[in-house]
Coordinates of C-alpha atoms and ligand atoms in Angstrom, one line a residue:
Chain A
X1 CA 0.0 0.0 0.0
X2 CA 1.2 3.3 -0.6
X3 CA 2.2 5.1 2.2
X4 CA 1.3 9.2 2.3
X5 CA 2.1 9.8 5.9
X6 CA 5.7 9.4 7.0
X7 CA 5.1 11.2 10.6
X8 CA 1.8 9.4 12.9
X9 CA -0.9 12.8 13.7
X10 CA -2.2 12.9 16.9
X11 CA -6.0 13.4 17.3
X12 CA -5.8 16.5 18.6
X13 CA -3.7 17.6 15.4
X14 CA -5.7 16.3 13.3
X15 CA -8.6 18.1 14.5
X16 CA -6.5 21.4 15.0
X17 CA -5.4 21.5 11.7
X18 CA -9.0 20.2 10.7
X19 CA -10.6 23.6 12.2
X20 CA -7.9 26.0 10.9
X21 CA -7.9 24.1 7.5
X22 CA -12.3 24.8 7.1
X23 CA -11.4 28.6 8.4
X24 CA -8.9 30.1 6.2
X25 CA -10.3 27.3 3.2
X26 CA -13.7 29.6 4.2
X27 CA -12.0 33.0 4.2
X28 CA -10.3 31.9 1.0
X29 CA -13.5 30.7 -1.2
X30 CA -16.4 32.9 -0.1
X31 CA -15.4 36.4 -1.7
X32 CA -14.4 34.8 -4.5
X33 CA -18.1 32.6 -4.7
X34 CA -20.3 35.9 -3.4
X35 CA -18.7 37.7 -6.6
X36 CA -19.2 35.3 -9.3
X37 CA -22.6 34.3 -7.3
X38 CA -23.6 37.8 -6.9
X39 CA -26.3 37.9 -9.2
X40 CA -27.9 34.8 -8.2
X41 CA -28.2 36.2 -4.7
X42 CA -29.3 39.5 -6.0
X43 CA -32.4 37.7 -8.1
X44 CA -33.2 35.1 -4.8
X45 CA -32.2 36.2 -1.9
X46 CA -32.4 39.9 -2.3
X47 CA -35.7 39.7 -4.4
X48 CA -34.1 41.9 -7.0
X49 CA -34.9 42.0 -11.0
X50 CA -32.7 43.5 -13.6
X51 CA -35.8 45.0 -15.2
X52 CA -37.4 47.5 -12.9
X53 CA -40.6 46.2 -11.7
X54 CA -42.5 49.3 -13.9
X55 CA -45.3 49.3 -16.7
X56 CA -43.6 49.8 -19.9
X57 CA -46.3 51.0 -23.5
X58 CA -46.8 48.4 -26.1
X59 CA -49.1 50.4 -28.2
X60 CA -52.5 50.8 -28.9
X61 CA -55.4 48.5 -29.3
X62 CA -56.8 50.7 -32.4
X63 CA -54.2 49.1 -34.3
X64 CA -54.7 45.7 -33.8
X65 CA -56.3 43.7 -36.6
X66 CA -60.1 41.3 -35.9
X67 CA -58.6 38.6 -37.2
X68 CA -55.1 38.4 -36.9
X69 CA -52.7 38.9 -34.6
X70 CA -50.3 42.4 -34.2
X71 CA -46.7 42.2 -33.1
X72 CA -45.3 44.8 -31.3
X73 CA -41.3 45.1 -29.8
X74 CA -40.9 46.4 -26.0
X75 CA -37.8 47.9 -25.0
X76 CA -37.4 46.8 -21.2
X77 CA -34.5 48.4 -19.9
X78 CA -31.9 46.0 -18.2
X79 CA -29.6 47.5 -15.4
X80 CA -26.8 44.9 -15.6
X81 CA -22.8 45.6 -15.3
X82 CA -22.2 48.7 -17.5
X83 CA -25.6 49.6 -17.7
X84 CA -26.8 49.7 -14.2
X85 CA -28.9 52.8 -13.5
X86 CA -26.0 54.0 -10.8
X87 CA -23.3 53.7 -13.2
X88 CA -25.4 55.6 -15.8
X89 CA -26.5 58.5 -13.3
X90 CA -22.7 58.9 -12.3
X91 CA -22.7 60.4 -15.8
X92 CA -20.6 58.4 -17.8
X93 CA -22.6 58.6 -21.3
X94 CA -23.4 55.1 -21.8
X95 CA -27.1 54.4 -23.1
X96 CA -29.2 51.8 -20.8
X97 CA -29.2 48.2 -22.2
X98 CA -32.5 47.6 -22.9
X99 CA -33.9 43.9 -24.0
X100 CA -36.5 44.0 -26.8
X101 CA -39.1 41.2 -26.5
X102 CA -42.0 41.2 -29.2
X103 CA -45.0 40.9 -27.8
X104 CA -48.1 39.5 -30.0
X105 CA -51.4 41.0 -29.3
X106 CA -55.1 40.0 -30.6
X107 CA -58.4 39.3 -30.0
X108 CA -60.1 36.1 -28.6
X109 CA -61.3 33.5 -30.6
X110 CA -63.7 31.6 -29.7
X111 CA -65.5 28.7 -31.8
X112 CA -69.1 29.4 -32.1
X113 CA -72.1 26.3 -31.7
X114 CA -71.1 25.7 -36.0
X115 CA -67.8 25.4 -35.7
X116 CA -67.0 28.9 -37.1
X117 CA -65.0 31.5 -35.6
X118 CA -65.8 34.5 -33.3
X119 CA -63.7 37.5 -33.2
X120 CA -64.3 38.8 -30.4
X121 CA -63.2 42.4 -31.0
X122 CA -65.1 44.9 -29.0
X123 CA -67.3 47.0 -31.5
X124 CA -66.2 50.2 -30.8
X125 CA -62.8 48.8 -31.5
X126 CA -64.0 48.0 -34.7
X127 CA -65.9 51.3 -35.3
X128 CA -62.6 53.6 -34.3
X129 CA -61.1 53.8 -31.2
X130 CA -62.3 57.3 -29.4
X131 CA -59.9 57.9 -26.2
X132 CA -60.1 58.3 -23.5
X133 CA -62.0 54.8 -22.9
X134 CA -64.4 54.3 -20.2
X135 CA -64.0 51.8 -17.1
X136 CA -66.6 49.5 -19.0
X137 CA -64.6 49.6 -21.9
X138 CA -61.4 49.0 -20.1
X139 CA -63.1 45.8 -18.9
X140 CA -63.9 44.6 -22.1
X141 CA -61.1 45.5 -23.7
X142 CA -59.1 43.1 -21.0
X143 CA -61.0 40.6 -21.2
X144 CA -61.1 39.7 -24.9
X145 CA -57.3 40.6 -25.4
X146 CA -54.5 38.4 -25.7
X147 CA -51.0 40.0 -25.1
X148 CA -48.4 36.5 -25.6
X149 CA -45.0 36.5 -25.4
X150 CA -43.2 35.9 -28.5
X151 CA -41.0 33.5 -26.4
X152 CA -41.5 29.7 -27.4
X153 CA -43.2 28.0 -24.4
X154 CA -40.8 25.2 -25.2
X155 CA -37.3 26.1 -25.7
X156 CA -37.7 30.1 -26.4
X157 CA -37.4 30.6 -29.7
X158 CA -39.0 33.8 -31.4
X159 CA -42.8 31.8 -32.7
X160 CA -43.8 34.0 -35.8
X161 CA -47.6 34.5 -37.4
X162 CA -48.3 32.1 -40.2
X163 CA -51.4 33.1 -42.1
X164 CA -53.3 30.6 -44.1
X165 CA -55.9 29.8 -45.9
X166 CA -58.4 29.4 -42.9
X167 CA -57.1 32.0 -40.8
X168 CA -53.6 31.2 -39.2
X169 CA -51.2 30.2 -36.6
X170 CA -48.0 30.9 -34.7
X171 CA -45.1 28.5 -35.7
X172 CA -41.9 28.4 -33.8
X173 CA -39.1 28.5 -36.3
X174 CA -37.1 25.8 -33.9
X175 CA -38.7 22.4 -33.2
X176 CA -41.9 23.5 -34.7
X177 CA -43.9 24.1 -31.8
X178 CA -47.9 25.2 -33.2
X179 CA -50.2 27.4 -30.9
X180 CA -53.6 28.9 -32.1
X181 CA -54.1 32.5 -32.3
X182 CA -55.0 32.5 -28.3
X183 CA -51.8 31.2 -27.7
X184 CA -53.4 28.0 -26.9
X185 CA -51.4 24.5 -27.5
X186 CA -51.8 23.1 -30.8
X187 CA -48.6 21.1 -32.0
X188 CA -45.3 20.3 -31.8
X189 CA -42.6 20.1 -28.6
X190 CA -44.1 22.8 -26.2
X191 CA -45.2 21.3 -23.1
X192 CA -48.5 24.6 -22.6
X193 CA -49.6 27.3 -24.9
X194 CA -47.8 30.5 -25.3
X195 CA -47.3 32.9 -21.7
X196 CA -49.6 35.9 -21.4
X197 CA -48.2 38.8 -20.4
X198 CA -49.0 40.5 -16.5
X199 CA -50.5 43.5 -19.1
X200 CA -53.4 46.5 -18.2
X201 CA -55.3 48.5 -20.3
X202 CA -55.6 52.3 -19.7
X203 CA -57.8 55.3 -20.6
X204 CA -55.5 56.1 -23.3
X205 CA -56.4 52.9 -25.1
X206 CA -52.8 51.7 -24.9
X207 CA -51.2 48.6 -23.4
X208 CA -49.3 48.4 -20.8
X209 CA -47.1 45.2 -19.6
X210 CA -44.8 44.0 -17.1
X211 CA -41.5 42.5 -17.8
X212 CA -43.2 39.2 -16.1
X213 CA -45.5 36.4 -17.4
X214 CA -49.2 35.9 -15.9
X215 CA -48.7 31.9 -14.9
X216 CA -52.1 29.8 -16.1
X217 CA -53.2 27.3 -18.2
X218 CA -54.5 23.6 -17.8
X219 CA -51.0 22.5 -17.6
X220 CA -50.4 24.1 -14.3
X221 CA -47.9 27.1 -13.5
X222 CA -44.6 26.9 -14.7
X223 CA -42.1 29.2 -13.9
X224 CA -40.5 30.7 -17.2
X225 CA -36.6 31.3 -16.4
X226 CA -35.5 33.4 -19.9
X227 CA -37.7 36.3 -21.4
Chain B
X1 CA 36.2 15.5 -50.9
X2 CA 33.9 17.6 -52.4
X3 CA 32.3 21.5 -50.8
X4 CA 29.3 19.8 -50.7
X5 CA 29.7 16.7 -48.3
X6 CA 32.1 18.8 -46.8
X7 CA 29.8 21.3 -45.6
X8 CA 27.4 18.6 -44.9
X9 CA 29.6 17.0 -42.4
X10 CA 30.3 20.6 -40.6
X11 CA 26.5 21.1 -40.3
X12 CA 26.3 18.1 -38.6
X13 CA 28.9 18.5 -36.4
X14 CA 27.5 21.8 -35.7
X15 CA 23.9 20.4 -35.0
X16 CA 25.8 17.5 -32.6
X17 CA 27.4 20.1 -30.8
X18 CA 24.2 22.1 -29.9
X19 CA 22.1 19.2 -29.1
X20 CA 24.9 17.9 -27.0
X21 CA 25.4 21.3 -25.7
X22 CA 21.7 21.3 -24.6
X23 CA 21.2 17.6 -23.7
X24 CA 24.3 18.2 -20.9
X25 CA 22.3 21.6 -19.6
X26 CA 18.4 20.9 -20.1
X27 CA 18.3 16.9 -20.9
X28 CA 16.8 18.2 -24.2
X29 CA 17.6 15.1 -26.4
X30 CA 16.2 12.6 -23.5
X31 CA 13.0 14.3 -22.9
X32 CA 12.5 14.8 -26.6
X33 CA 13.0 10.8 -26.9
X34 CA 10.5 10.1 -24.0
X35 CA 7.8 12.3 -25.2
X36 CA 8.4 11.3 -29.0
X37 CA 8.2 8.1 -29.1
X38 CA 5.1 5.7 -28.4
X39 CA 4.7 2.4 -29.6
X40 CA 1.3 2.0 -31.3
X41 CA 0.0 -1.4 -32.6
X42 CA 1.1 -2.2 -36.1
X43 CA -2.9 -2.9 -37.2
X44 CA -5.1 0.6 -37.8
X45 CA -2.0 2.7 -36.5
X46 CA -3.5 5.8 -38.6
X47 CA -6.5 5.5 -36.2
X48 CA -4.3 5.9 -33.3
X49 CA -3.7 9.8 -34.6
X50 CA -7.5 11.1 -33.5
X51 CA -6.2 11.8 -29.9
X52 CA -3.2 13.7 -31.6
X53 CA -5.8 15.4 -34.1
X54 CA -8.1 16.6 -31.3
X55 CA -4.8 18.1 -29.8
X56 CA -3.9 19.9 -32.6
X57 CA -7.3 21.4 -33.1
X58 CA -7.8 22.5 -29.6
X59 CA -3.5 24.6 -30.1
X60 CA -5.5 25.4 -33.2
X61 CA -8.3 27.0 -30.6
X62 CA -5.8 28.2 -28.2
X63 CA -4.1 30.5 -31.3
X64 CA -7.0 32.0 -33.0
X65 CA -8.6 32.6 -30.5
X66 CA -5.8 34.3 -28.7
X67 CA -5.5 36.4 -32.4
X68 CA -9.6 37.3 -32.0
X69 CA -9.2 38.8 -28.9
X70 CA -7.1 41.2 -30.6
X71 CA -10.5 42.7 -32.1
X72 CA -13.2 41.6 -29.7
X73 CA -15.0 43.8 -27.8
X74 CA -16.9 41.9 -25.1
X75 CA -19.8 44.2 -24.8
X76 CA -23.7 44.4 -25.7
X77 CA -23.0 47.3 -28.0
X78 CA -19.8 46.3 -29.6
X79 CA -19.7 42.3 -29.9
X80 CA -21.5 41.9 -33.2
X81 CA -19.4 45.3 -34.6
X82 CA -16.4 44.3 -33.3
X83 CA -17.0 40.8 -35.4
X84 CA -18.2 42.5 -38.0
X85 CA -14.7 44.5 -38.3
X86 CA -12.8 41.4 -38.2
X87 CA -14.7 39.8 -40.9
X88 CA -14.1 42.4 -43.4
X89 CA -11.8 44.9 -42.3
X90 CA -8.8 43.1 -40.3
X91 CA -6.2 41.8 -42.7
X92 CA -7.2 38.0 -42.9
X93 CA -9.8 38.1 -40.8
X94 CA -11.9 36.3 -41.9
X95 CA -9.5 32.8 -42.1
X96 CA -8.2 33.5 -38.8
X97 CA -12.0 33.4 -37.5
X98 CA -12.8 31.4 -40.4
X99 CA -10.2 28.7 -38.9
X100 CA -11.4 29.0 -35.1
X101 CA -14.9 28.3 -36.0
X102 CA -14.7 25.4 -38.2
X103 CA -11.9 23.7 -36.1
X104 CA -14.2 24.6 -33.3
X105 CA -16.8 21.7 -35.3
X106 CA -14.6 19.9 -36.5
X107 CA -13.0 19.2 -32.9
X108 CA -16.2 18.0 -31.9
X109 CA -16.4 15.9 -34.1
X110 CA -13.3 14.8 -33.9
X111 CA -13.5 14.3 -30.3
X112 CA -16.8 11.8 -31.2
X113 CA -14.3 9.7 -33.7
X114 CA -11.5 9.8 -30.8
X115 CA -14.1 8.5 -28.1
X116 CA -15.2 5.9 -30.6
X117 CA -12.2 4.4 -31.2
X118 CA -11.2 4.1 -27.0
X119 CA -14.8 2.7 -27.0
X120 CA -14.5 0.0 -29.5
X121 CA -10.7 -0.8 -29.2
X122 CA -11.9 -1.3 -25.2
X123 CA -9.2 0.9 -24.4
X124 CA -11.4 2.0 -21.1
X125 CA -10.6 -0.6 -19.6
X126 CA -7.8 -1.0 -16.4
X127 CA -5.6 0.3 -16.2
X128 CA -7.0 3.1 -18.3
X129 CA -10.1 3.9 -16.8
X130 CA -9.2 6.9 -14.9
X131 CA -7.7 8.0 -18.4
X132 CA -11.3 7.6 -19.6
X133 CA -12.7 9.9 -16.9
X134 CA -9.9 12.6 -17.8
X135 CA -11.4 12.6 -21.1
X136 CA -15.0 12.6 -20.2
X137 CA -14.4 15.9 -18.4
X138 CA -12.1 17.2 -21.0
X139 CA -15.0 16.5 -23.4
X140 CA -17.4 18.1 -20.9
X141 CA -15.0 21.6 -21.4
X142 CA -15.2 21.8 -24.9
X143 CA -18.6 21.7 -25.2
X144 CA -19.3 23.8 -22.3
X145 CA -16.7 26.4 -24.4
X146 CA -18.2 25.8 -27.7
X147 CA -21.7 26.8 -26.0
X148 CA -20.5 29.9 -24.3
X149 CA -18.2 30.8 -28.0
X150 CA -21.5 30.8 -29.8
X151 CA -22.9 33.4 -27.7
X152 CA -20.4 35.7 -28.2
X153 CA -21.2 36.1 -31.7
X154 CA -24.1 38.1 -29.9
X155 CA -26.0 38.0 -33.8
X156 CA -29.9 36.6 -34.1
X157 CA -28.0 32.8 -34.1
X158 CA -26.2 33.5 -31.3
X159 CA -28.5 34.6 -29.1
X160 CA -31.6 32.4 -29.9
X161 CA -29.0 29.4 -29.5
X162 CA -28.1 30.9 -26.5
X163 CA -31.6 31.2 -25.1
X164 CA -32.6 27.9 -25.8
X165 CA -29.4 26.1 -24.7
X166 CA -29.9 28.4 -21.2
X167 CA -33.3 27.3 -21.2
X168 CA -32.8 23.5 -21.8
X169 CA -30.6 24.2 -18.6
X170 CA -33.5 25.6 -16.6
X171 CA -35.5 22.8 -16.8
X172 CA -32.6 20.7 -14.4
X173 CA -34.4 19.9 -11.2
X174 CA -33.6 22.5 -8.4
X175 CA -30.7 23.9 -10.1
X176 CA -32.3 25.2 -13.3
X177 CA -32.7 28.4 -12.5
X178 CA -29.8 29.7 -10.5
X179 CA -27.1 27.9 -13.0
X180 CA -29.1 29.8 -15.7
X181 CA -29.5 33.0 -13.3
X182 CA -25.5 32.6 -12.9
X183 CA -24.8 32.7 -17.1
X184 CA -26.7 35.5 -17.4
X185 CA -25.8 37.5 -14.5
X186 CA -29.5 38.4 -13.5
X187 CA -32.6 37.1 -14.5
X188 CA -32.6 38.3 -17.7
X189 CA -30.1 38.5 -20.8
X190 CA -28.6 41.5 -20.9
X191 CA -24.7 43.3 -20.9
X192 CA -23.7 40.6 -17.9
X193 CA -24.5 38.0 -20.2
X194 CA -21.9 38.9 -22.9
X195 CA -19.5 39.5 -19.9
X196 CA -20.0 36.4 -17.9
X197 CA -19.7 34.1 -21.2
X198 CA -17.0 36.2 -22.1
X199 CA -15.0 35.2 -18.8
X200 CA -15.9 31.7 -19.2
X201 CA -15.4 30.9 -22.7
X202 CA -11.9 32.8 -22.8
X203 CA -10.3 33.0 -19.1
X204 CA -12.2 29.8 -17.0
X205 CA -12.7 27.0 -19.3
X206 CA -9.4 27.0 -21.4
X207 CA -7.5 27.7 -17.9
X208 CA -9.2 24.4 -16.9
X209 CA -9.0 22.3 -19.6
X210 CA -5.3 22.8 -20.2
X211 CA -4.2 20.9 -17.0
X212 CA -6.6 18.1 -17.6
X213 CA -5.0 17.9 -21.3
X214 CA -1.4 17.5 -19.4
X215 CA -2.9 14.7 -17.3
X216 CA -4.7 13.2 -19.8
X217 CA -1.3 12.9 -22.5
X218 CA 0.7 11.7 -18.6
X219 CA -2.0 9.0 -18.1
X220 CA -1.5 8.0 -21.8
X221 CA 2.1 7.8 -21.9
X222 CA 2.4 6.2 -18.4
X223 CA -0.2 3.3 -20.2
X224 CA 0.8 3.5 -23.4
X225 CA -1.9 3.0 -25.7
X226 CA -4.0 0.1 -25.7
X227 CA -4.3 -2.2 -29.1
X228 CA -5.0 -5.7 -29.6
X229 CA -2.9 -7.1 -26.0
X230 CA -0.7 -9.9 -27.9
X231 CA 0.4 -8.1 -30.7
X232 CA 1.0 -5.2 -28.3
X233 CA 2.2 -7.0 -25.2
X234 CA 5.0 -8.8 -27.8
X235 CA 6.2 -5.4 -29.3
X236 CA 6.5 -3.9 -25.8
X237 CA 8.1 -6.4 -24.4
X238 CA 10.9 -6.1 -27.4
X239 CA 11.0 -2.7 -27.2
X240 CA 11.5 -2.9 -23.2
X241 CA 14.6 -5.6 -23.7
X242 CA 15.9 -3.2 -26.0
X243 CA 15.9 -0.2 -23.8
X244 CA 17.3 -2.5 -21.1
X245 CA 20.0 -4.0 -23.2
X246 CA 20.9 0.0 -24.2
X247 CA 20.5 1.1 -20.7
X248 CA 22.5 -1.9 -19.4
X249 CA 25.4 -0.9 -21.7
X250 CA 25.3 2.6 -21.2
X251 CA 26.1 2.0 -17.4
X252 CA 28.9 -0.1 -18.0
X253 CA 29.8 2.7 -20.4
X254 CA 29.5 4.9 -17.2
X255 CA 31.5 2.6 -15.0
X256 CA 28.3 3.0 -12.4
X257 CA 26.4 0.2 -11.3
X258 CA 23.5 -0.8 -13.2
X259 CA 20.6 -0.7 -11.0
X260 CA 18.1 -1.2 -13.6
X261 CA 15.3 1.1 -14.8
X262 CA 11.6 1.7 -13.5
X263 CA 9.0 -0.6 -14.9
X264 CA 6.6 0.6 -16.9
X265 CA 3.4 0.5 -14.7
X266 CA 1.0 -1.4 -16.9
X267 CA 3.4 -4.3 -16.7
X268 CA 2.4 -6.2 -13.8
Ligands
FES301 S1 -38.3 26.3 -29.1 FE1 -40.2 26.4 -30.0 S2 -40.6 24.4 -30.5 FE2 -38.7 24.3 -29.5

């Protein structure tokens, strides 16, 4: 057998050098693992976000089509590294980094008692939007408007609007994942439909979203880690 | 005697002279005979060249990628400019990237072919094994770099690759999200991103996988390689009563006592 130790340790060695061995090996590896880690922390322990937790505009619901859906791109500013709001109040001239997420926006469809399809686009939608809305239309707005995330329930990937003959659907370009124009499953890889947006509707007929994702759907919440 | 053969003889007493010169100060000749020479089995010894090939490509990785960083610029704003400057500006740019990226496939592959051929020769097995582990993690490096090099890019391929590779990650039970909270820097992908991959892909991984390459090429040579055992154990066994023979005479030569040499360890 091969034979390490040439001198016999006593217990009470062993154990000395034991404690003083976890100490400085403690000392030596935590502000090294706090600053590569620091992030992490940040996001978990400290409840923090790179995104401020804000409304950011999407744009308004006059322009979105009765049948088909409307993308629009949100700039959500990110405060990371060189961009962190402190470093650019300091004054050093850098622009924010901001990440751009396209968000797709339409109206409901439902399938009536003969199969065919409802739109269910408020009619004074339809007829030209007049702001400033009422409450009443507010509500109705809300609750006949989807506001998905572009991001592919399955992987991420950027899911595009493919129109066809009877209407359409959104494809994702990277394992071919289908939704409907809901957002709802239809095909492919993706384990649930699209994610929905945390989004509100104001007087000035706009939208308005949070960099977050309302959690539903039959396949039960899921937390989504990259948007 | 002619200029010719006359000259010939004076460069080569020249070139004795310096390697002697340098064998007396450094052991240069010795060490270049021990890490030269390798007996391979006589059947398939072209196949025996992947591991050497999959060295080659990773010095190939090591220089051009030590060149690109000449141009880089590890930032949100700049990444895809800074590329875009080497790929049409910088004089040759485009092989020298040209070069890292398809040896950067190729060595994958490469790697696969090299694996195979362990696999199927059985050359896993003990005493080897540990050399198999070495090269599991070794392979575990170069992808891990080729995943964090393709974000760097920072174009539309980059990044979507990126995202789903990250997000392939998330779904690891109870991990998921902090390893993919750690490669972004946050929770979303953003300026810390570029910089984290940066550090990784250029600076962590490389720094890691060099030492595991020097223990890997140790285990080999301390083994040797591993070919079909009779043919093998014959040649070796030659070789070996040569060496001793030489050795054996060289300590005569010496006047010293011969005292024989270290077995090789696989010889039991
Ligand atoms: S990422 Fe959309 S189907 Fe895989």
């Amino acid at each position: 057998m091969a034979e390490l130790q040439k001198d016999p340790m006593t217990r009470g060695d062993f154990l000395g050098f034991g404690i003083l061995g976890t100490i400085v090996g403690a000392l030596l590896t935590i502000p090294p693992a706090a600053f590569v880690l620091g992030p992490v922390i940040d996001v978990n322990v400290r409840g923090e976000s790179d995104v401020p937790d804000d409304w950011y505009r999407v744009g308004p619901i006059g322009e979105i089509p009765a049948k088909e859906p409307k993308v629009y791109v949100v700039e959500f500013p990110v405060n990371q590294v060189y961009s962190e709001e402190q470093v650019i109040e300091e004054g050093v001239e850098t622009p924010g980094a901001t990440i751009d997420n396209a968000v797709w926006t339409s109206w409901r469809e439902e399938i009536g008692e003969n199969g065919e399809a409802i739109h269910r686009i408020p009619s004074f939608v339809e007829s030209g939007v007049q702001p400033p809305l009422t409450q009443e239309q507010i509500d109705e707005v809300t609750a006949n408007l989807n506001v998905l995330s572009s991001s592919c329930a399955h992987l991420g990937c950027p899911v595009r609007w493919i129109v066809k003959e009877d209407g359409g659907e959104f494809l994702c370009p990277c394992h071919g994942g289908i939704y409907d124009i809901n957002g709802g499953y239809v095909g492919g890889p993706p384990p649930r439909g699209m994610y929905s947006f945390t989004f509100e509707v104001r007087e000035d007929a706009n939208i308005y979203v949070k960099h977050e994702f309302d959690i539903g759907g039959d396949k039960g919440p899921q937390q989504p880690y990259v948007i | 005697m002619g200029a010719i053969s006359k000259a010939r003889s004076q460069a080569a007493d020249a070139g004795k002279f310096v390697a002697d010169w340098l064998e007396h100060r450094a052991g240069i000749v010795t060490m270049m005979e021990h890490f030269l020479y390798e007996p391979v089995p006589k059947r398939g010894a072209w196949i025996y060249t992947l591991g050497s090939a999959t060295l080659f490509l990773i010095t190939l990785q090591f220089l051009t990628g030590i060149l690109l960083l000449f141009y880089y610029v590890p930032s949100t704003d700049h990444a895809w400019n800074s590329i875009y400057y080497i790929m049409n500006e910088a004089y040759f740019g485009t092989l020298i990237r040209g070069i890292h990226y398809w040896s950067a496939n190729f060595l994958l592959a490469v790697i696969g072919l090299h694996m195979a051929q362990v696999f199927f020769s059985g050359g896993y097995k003990a005493p080897r094994e540990l050399n198999w582990v070495v090269g599991v993690v070794l392979l575990l490096l170069v992808v891990i770099i080729a995943f964090t090099g393709y974000a760097l890019r920072w174009d539309q391929d980059g990044v979507w690759a990126t995202v789903v590779g990250m997000k392939i990650g998330s779904y690891s039970p109870f991990v998921g999200a902090y390893t993919i909270q750690f490669l972004m820097g946050g929770d979303t992908i953003g300026p810390a991103t570029v910089s984290r991959f940066f550090a990784i892909h250029v600076w962590l991984l490389p720094a890691a996988l060099a030492p595991f390459i020097g223990i890997h090429l140790y285990l080999l040579r301390r083994h040797g390689v591993f070919g079909d055992e009779m043919e093998y154990r014959e040649r070796l066994a030659k070789l070996q009563e040569r060496q001793r023979l030489e050795e054996y005479e060289q300590y005569e030569d010496d006047g010293e006592p011969y005292v024989g040499r270290r077995d090789r360890a696989d010889r039991d």
